[in-house]
Every structure is written in C-alpha cells, then in structure tokens.
Amino acid sequence: MAKLFESIGKLGLALAVGGGVVNSALYNVDAGHQAVIFDRFRGIRETVVGEGTHFLIPWVQKPIIFDCRSRPRQVPVITGSKDLQNVNITLRILFRPIVSQLPRIFTSIGEDYDERILPSITTEVLKSVVARFDAGELITQRELVSQQVSEDLKERASTFGLILDDVSLTHLTFGKEFTEAVEMKQVAQQEAERARFIVEKAEQQKQAAIISAEGDSQAALLIANSLATAGDGLVELRKLEAAEDIAFQLSRSRNITYLPSGQGTLLQLPQ
C-alpha cells in the first residue's frame, strides 16, 4: 500500500513538472495583437507571430506582444506663424505600427515607440507647416493647413514603421496679443458701421425735410393762386368749415349745454 502511494506521489510530481514545462512553453496572442520573439542565442527573430496560442522554448525564447490596433493620441504644440504670432495647436492622431516592421521597431526604438516618436515628429511637422501661413490664413484656410500637416506627418511616420489612420486639428488658438488685436479690430469695424448708419440716417432725414418743404411750398402756391382767383370767398368757406367742425366736436361733449338765444332760462342750481 505504501508503495502504491509512493508511486502515485511520483506520478503527480511528474505531471506537475510536466504541466509547468508545457505551460511555460505556451503563450497567447490576443486579437488585434502581434508578437515578436526574442531568442537568447539569436536575438530578435524576423518572423512576426500572429493571433492564437503558440509554442516557444522555455527560458530561451521570450514573446514581446504589440498592440496593432489603431490608438488615439493628442499632441499639443506651441509654434509660430509666418507673421510671428504664437499659435497653440493640438493634433489628434490615430496610429498603429506596420506589422512587418515590428522586429525593427522593437530593436531600434523599443516597446514605447509612440512615446519616443510621435511627439517629436508631430512638433517638427507642425512647426514646418504653420510657418508657411500667417495668423489670418490659419483661420480661413484651416482645411488646407490640416491637409498639409496630415500628408507631411504620414510620410514622416512611415520612415519609423508607423501608419497614421487619421490626423486632425482639434484645437487652434493664438497668443494674448493677437487675440486682443482681433477684438480691437472688431470693435473698430462695429464703430465704423455705426457711424455709417448715422450718416445714412441723417441723409434720409435731410431728404425728407427737403421733400416736406417742397410740399409746403407747393401747397402755399396753390392757396395763393386760389385766393387770387376766388378772392375772400375761399377764406369764408374755410371759416365755415372750421366752425362746422368745432360745433360737431362740442355737440359730442356732455359738459356742453346749448341755450336758445333771446330767451330767459332758469336753471335749478344746488344750494
């Protein structure tokens, strides 16, 4: 019985050792990832290992896993425009490594290739492109600026084994002096528009006064002609019309009482 337990113990120990060896000889590459194998005797192997479970030689080979999916990164840069204005730009980049160049990337740059490469080449390209435009053109031609930055940056990144799926300008501001100058210009334009409106209004009022004066002159001329033709009859007619209008207005008032002329009328007044 003792020999049986001893045999079972040895078998279990052998299985545990074998399982440990097998487990150390297996490694997994998840979806969207690729692996580069480091061999202690031959260095980095040129073959890139794809997704799935794979074998290696324990203690001799080591897998280095790379994420090959597109990842975002924002790079802020302060640079100068063509007219020497300070420009604050933030660039958003979607990047991923070229799978076939992963061994070279790991050998020459390292696993943190994005930290080493993207900030430096982004700053270099942005300074080069922004220097071709003045501050006003950076605003009015933003699409052209973004296109040139994207083209130059993709070409530059390809030399390091990187693919840029998207490059976009997400933030663009200027220095305090330029912002204040723009605000002052806007205020000056508004004042100019206000002054032009006042001038146009005065001109319209002047034209209205001239037209009104011409109308009064024509009316006076017509009245004078009528008086010369009809004599005092026209004046008497206007008096009658005025008296008729006054009588009509008074007749509608409750505080007015008409008394017959030539007759004595007694009014009962309150004591």
Tab-separated table of C-alpha atoms in Angstrom:
chain	number	residue	atom	x	y	z
A	1	MET	CA	0.000	0.000	0.000
A	2	ALA	CA	2.859	2.322	0.853
A	3	LYS	CA	4.467	1.605	-2.487
A	4	LEU	CA	1.191	2.490	-4.230
A	5	PHE	CA	1.004	5.883	-2.551
A	6	GLU	CA	4.650	6.471	-3.307
A	7	SER	CA	4.048	5.677	-6.970
A	8	ILE	CA	1.018	7.990	-7.083
A	9	GLY	CA	3.081	10.766	-5.475
A	10	LYS	CA	5.859	10.391	-8.002
A	11	LEU	CA	3.332	10.377	-10.842
A	12	GLY	CA	1.657	13.517	-9.523
A	13	LEU	CA	5.016	15.246	-9.177
A	14	ALA	CA	5.961	14.248	-12.707
A	15	LEU	CA	2.634	15.534	-14.023
A	16	ALA	CA	3.053	18.835	-12.162
A	17	VAL	CA	6.568	19.291	-13.520
A	18	GLY	CA	5.426	18.330	-16.995
A	19	GLY	CA	2.436	20.660	-16.785
A	20	GLY	CA	4.668	23.517	-15.663
A	21	VAL	CA	7.036	22.897	-18.537
A	22	VAL	CA	4.189	22.748	-21.054
A	23	ASN	CA	2.578	25.874	-19.615
A	24	SER	CA	5.856	27.799	-19.824
A	25	ALA	CA	6.196	26.682	-23.438
A	26	LEU	CA	2.820	28.171	-24.426
A	27	TYR	CA	1.839	31.808	-24.924
A	28	ASN	CA	-1.242	33.541	-26.282
A	29	VAL	CA	-1.530	36.426	-28.731
A	30	ASP	CA	-4.881	38.192	-28.355
A	31	ALA	CA	-6.995	39.623	-31.163
A	32	GLY	CA	-5.522	42.759	-32.674
A	33	HIS	CA	-2.053	41.961	-31.327
A	34	GLN	CA	1.157	40.597	-32.818
A	35	ALA	CA	4.206	39.051	-31.162
A	36	VAL	CA	7.929	39.374	-31.721
A	37	ILE	CA	10.139	36.553	-30.391
A	38	PHE	CA	13.383	37.329	-28.557
A	39	ASP	CA	15.849	34.397	-28.638
A	40	ARG	CA	18.681	34.436	-26.099
A	41	PHE	CA	21.067	32.941	-28.663
A	42	ARG	CA	19.930	34.523	-31.954
A	43	GLY	CA	18.358	37.793	-30.753
A	44	ILE	CA	15.138	39.177	-32.289
A	45	ARG	CA	13.646	36.855	-34.862
A	46	GLU	CA	12.408	38.445	-38.074
A	47	THR	CA	9.206	36.407	-38.109
A	48	VAL	CA	6.153	38.076	-36.588
A	49	VAL	CA	3.724	35.755	-34.792
A	50	GLY	CA	0.001	36.331	-35.289
A	51	GLU	CA	-3.057	35.760	-33.091
A	52	GLY	CA	-3.627	32.489	-31.268
A	53	THR	CA	-1.745	30.102	-28.951
A	54	HIS	CA	1.861	29.281	-29.848
A	55	PHE	CA	4.860	27.294	-28.567
A	56	LEU	CA	8.289	28.564	-27.594
A	57	ILE	CA	11.414	27.179	-25.964
A	58	PRO	CA	11.164	27.913	-22.239
A	59	TRP	CA	13.937	30.120	-20.744
A	60	VAL	CA	15.412	30.536	-24.222
A	61	GLN	CA	12.704	32.431	-26.072
A	62	LYS	CA	10.528	35.323	-24.863
A	63	PRO	CA	7.466	36.819	-26.637
A	64	ILE	CA	7.032	40.619	-26.850
A	65	ILE	CA	3.396	41.439	-27.522
A	66	PHE	CA	2.469	44.570	-29.542
A	67	ASP	CA	-0.994	46.140	-29.807
A	68	CYS	CA	-1.558	46.645	-33.553
A	69	ARG	CA	-4.983	48.287	-33.312
A	70	SER	CA	-5.470	51.981	-34.079
A	71	ARG	CA	-4.974	54.042	-30.941
A	72	PRO	CA	-5.566	57.778	-30.396
A	73	ARG	CA	-3.032	60.241	-29.121
A	74	GLN	CA	-3.186	64.009	-28.670
A	75	VAL	CA	-0.049	66.088	-29.096
A	76	PRO	CA	-0.102	69.793	-28.051
A	77	VAL	CA	2.422	72.071	-29.774
A	78	ILE	CA	3.268	75.776	-29.397
A	79	THR	CA	4.788	77.257	-32.551
A	80	GLY	CA	4.971	80.468	-34.576
A	81	SER	CA	3.133	81.578	-37.717
A	82	LYS	CA	4.537	83.320	-40.775
A	83	ASP	CA	3.809	86.742	-39.245
A	84	LEU	CA	5.490	85.702	-35.955
A	85	GLN	CA	2.282	85.104	-33.961
A	86	ASN	CA	2.289	82.457	-31.226
A	87	VAL	CA	-0.022	79.576	-32.121
A	88	ASN	CA	-1.250	76.837	-29.776
A	89	ILE	CA	-2.209	73.724	-31.731
A	90	THR	CA	-3.413	70.333	-30.539
A	91	LEU	CA	-3.188	67.460	-33.011
A	92	ARG	CA	-5.181	64.236	-32.648
A	93	ILE	CA	-3.561	61.193	-34.232
A	94	LEU	CA	-4.831	57.639	-34.798
A	95	PHE	CA	-1.745	55.442	-35.193
A	96	ARG	CA	-0.700	51.798	-35.402
A	97	PRO	CA	2.547	50.010	-36.222
A	98	ILE	CA	3.307	48.304	-39.528
A	99	VAL	CA	3.185	44.605	-38.626
A	100	SER	CA	6.059	43.552	-40.874
A	101	GLN	CA	8.333	46.154	-39.271
A	102	LEU	CA	7.675	45.208	-35.644
A	103	PRO	CA	11.094	43.498	-35.211
A	104	ARG	CA	12.878	46.641	-36.456
A	105	ILE	CA	10.675	48.885	-34.272
A	106	PHE	CA	11.469	46.832	-31.171
A	107	THR	CA	15.186	46.652	-31.965
A	108	SER	CA	15.732	50.320	-32.860
A	109	ILE	CA	13.065	52.129	-30.810
A	110	GLY	CA	11.516	49.863	-28.189
A	111	GLU	CA	8.077	48.930	-26.947
A	112	ASP	CA	7.244	52.571	-26.085
A	113	TYR	CA	7.759	53.670	-29.680
A	114	ASP	CA	4.748	56.009	-29.601
A	115	GLU	CA	6.203	57.979	-26.677
A	116	ARG	CA	9.570	58.269	-28.396
A	117	ILE	CA	8.450	59.048	-31.955
A	118	LEU	CA	5.051	60.774	-32.161
A	119	PRO	CA	5.709	63.927	-30.061
A	120	SER	CA	8.981	64.698	-31.837
A	121	ILE	CA	7.822	64.212	-35.447
A	122	THR	CA	4.497	65.972	-34.743
A	123	THR	CA	6.293	69.038	-33.378
A	124	GLU	CA	8.697	69.027	-36.314
A	125	VAL	CA	5.962	68.810	-38.967
A	126	LEU	CA	3.655	71.344	-37.292
A	127	LYS	CA	6.412	73.935	-36.962
A	128	SER	CA	7.289	73.455	-40.635
A	129	VAL	CA	3.711	73.723	-41.944
A	130	VAL	CA	2.441	76.519	-39.673
A	131	ALA	CA	5.433	78.692	-40.605
A	132	ARG	CA	4.091	78.819	-44.201
A	133	PHE	CA	0.879	80.620	-43.159
A	134	ASP	CA	0.146	83.848	-41.334
A	135	ALA	CA	-2.375	84.004	-38.490
A	136	GLY	CA	-5.311	85.014	-40.681
A	137	GLU	CA	-4.655	82.215	-43.174
A	138	LEU	CA	-4.519	79.642	-40.366
A	139	ILE	CA	-8.135	80.547	-39.616
A	140	THR	CA	-9.514	80.984	-43.137
A	141	GLN	CA	-7.524	78.086	-44.663
A	142	ARG	CA	-7.704	75.646	-41.767
A	143	GLU	CA	-8.706	72.735	-44.020
A	144	LEU	CA	-5.640	73.283	-46.232
A	145	VAL	CA	-3.383	73.503	-43.164
A	146	SER	CA	-4.822	70.261	-41.792
A	147	GLN	CA	-4.340	68.523	-45.144
A	148	GLN	CA	-0.683	69.542	-45.441
A	149	VAL	CA	0.023	68.534	-41.837
A	150	SER	CA	-1.610	65.143	-42.451
A	151	GLU	CA	0.356	64.473	-45.656
A	152	ASP	CA	3.736	65.508	-44.218
A	153	LEU	CA	3.196	63.690	-40.924
A	154	LYS	CA	2.118	60.424	-42.579
A	155	GLU	CA	5.198	60.493	-44.795
A	156	ARG	CA	7.436	61.194	-41.808
A	157	ALA	CA	5.845	58.477	-39.650
A	158	SER	CA	6.215	55.829	-42.360
A	159	THR	CA	10.009	56.066	-42.053
A	160	PHE	CA	9.676	54.781	-38.469
A	161	GLY	CA	7.281	51.966	-39.373
A	162	LEU	CA	4.071	53.691	-38.279
A	163	ILE	CA	0.732	54.079	-40.048
A	164	LEU	CA	-1.416	57.150	-39.272
A	165	ASP	CA	-5.074	56.379	-39.978
A	166	ASP	CA	-6.277	59.887	-39.153
A	167	VAL	CA	-4.712	63.277	-38.400
A	168	SER	CA	-6.892	66.222	-37.371
A	169	LEU	CA	-6.512	69.668	-35.811
A	170	THR	CA	-8.700	69.710	-32.714
A	171	HIS	CA	-7.528	72.955	-31.092
A	172	LEU	CA	-6.163	76.182	-32.578
A	173	THR	CA	-5.676	79.376	-30.566
A	174	PHE	CA	-3.382	82.386	-30.711
A	175	GLY	CA	-1.412	84.445	-28.233
A	176	LYS	CA	-2.937	87.112	-25.992
A	177	GLU	CA	-1.617	89.998	-28.105
A	178	PHE	CA	-3.140	88.686	-31.326
A	179	THR	CA	-6.477	87.946	-29.631
A	180	GLU	CA	-6.631	91.495	-28.247
A	181	ALA	CA	-5.749	92.925	-31.677
A	182	VAL	CA	-8.581	90.934	-33.282
A	183	GLU	CA	-11.042	92.159	-30.654
A	184	MET	CA	-9.939	95.783	-31.200
A	185	LYS	CA	-10.356	95.361	-34.939
A	186	GLN	CA	-13.871	94.002	-34.464
A	187	VAL	CA	-14.762	96.943	-32.199
A	188	ALA	CA	-13.381	99.389	-34.779
A	189	GLN	CA	-15.423	97.744	-37.533
A	190	GLN	CA	-18.571	97.956	-35.411
A	191	GLU	CA	-17.916	101.649	-34.710
A	192	ALA	CA	-17.405	102.283	-38.418
A	193	GLU	CA	-20.698	100.557	-39.229
A	194	ARG	CA	-22.436	102.607	-36.542
A	195	ALA	CA	-21.001	105.874	-37.927
A	196	ARG	CA	-22.062	104.936	-41.459
A	197	PHE	CA	-25.590	104.196	-40.220
A	198	ILE	CA	-25.780	107.596	-38.501
A	199	VAL	CA	-24.623	109.361	-41.691
A	200	GLU	CA	-27.162	107.475	-43.806
A	201	LYS	CA	-29.925	108.269	-41.286
A	202	ALA	CA	-29.036	111.984	-41.340
A	203	GLU	CA	-29.056	111.943	-45.145
A	204	GLN	CA	-32.506	110.344	-45.173
A	205	GLN	CA	-33.801	112.930	-42.698
A	206	LYS	CA	-32.360	115.686	-44.875
A	207	GLN	CA	-34.095	114.310	-47.963
A	208	ALA	CA	-37.380	114.024	-46.016
A	209	ALA	CA	-37.107	117.644	-44.857
A	210	ILE	CA	-36.464	118.809	-48.419
A	211	ILE	CA	-39.460	116.868	-49.729
A	212	SER	CA	-41.674	118.238	-46.910
A	213	ALA	CA	-40.536	121.812	-47.622
A	214	GLU	CA	-41.194	121.374	-51.322
A	215	GLY	CA	-44.700	120.078	-50.478
A	216	ASP	CA	-45.413	123.054	-48.196
A	217	SER	CA	-44.191	125.394	-50.909
A	218	GLN	CA	-46.470	123.812	-53.475
A	219	ALA	CA	-49.432	123.993	-51.051
A	220	ALA	CA	-48.774	127.667	-50.308
A	221	LEU	CA	-48.546	128.387	-54.038
A	222	LEU	CA	-51.851	126.647	-54.676
A	223	ILE	CA	-53.539	128.590	-51.852
A	224	ALA	CA	-52.160	131.863	-53.146
A	225	ASN	CA	-53.453	131.086	-56.637
A	226	SER	CA	-56.850	130.173	-55.258
A	227	LEU	CA	-57.070	133.431	-53.278
A	228	ALA	CA	-56.068	135.414	-56.307
A	229	THR	CA	-58.786	133.691	-58.361
A	230	ALA	CA	-61.681	133.464	-55.870
A	231	GLY	CA	-60.938	136.429	-53.600
A	232	ASP	CA	-62.185	136.301	-49.968
A	233	GLY	CA	-64.770	133.657	-50.773
A	234	LEU	CA	-62.240	130.876	-50.181
A	235	VAL	CA	-61.339	132.272	-46.751
A	236	GLU	CA	-65.014	132.489	-45.766
A	237	LEU	CA	-65.521	128.902	-46.920
A	238	ARG	CA	-62.648	127.703	-44.753
A	239	LYS	CA	-64.092	129.611	-41.771
A	240	LEU	CA	-67.451	127.918	-42.210
A	241	GLU	CA	-65.838	124.515	-42.448
A	242	ALA	CA	-63.830	125.193	-39.279
A	243	ALA	CA	-66.961	126.419	-37.420
A	244	GLU	CA	-68.865	123.345	-38.519
A	245	ASP	CA	-66.111	121.049	-37.255
A	246	ILE	CA	-65.935	122.866	-33.895
A	247	ALA	CA	-69.723	122.667	-33.458
A	248	PHE	CA	-69.659	118.957	-34.222
A	249	GLN	CA	-66.942	118.307	-31.643
A	250	LEU	CA	-68.779	120.363	-28.982
A	251	SER	CA	-72.054	118.607	-29.640
A	252	ARG	CA	-70.476	115.298	-28.663
A	253	SER	CA	-69.324	116.588	-25.261
A	254	ARG	CA	-71.554	116.014	-22.204
A	255	ASN	CA	-70.305	119.120	-20.442
A	256	ILE	CA	-71.677	121.490	-23.090
A	257	THR	CA	-75.295	122.786	-22.941
A	258	TYR	CA	-76.871	124.852	-25.711
A	259	LEU	CA	-79.186	127.724	-24.613
A	260	PRO	CA	-81.558	129.359	-27.061
A	261	SER	CA	-80.609	132.934	-27.802
A	262	GLY	CA	-83.008	135.773	-26.788
A	263	GLN	CA	-84.899	133.715	-24.153
A	264	GLY	CA	-84.620	133.690	-20.386
A	265	THR	CA	-83.899	130.258	-18.995
A	266	LEU	CA	-83.946	129.375	-15.343
A	267	LEU	CA	-81.568	126.784	-14.066
A	268	GLN	CA	-82.098	124.998	-10.792
A	269	LEU	CA	-78.752	125.191	-9.076
A	270	PRO	CA	-77.898	123.147	-5.963
A	271	GLN	CA	-77.855	125.164	-2.745
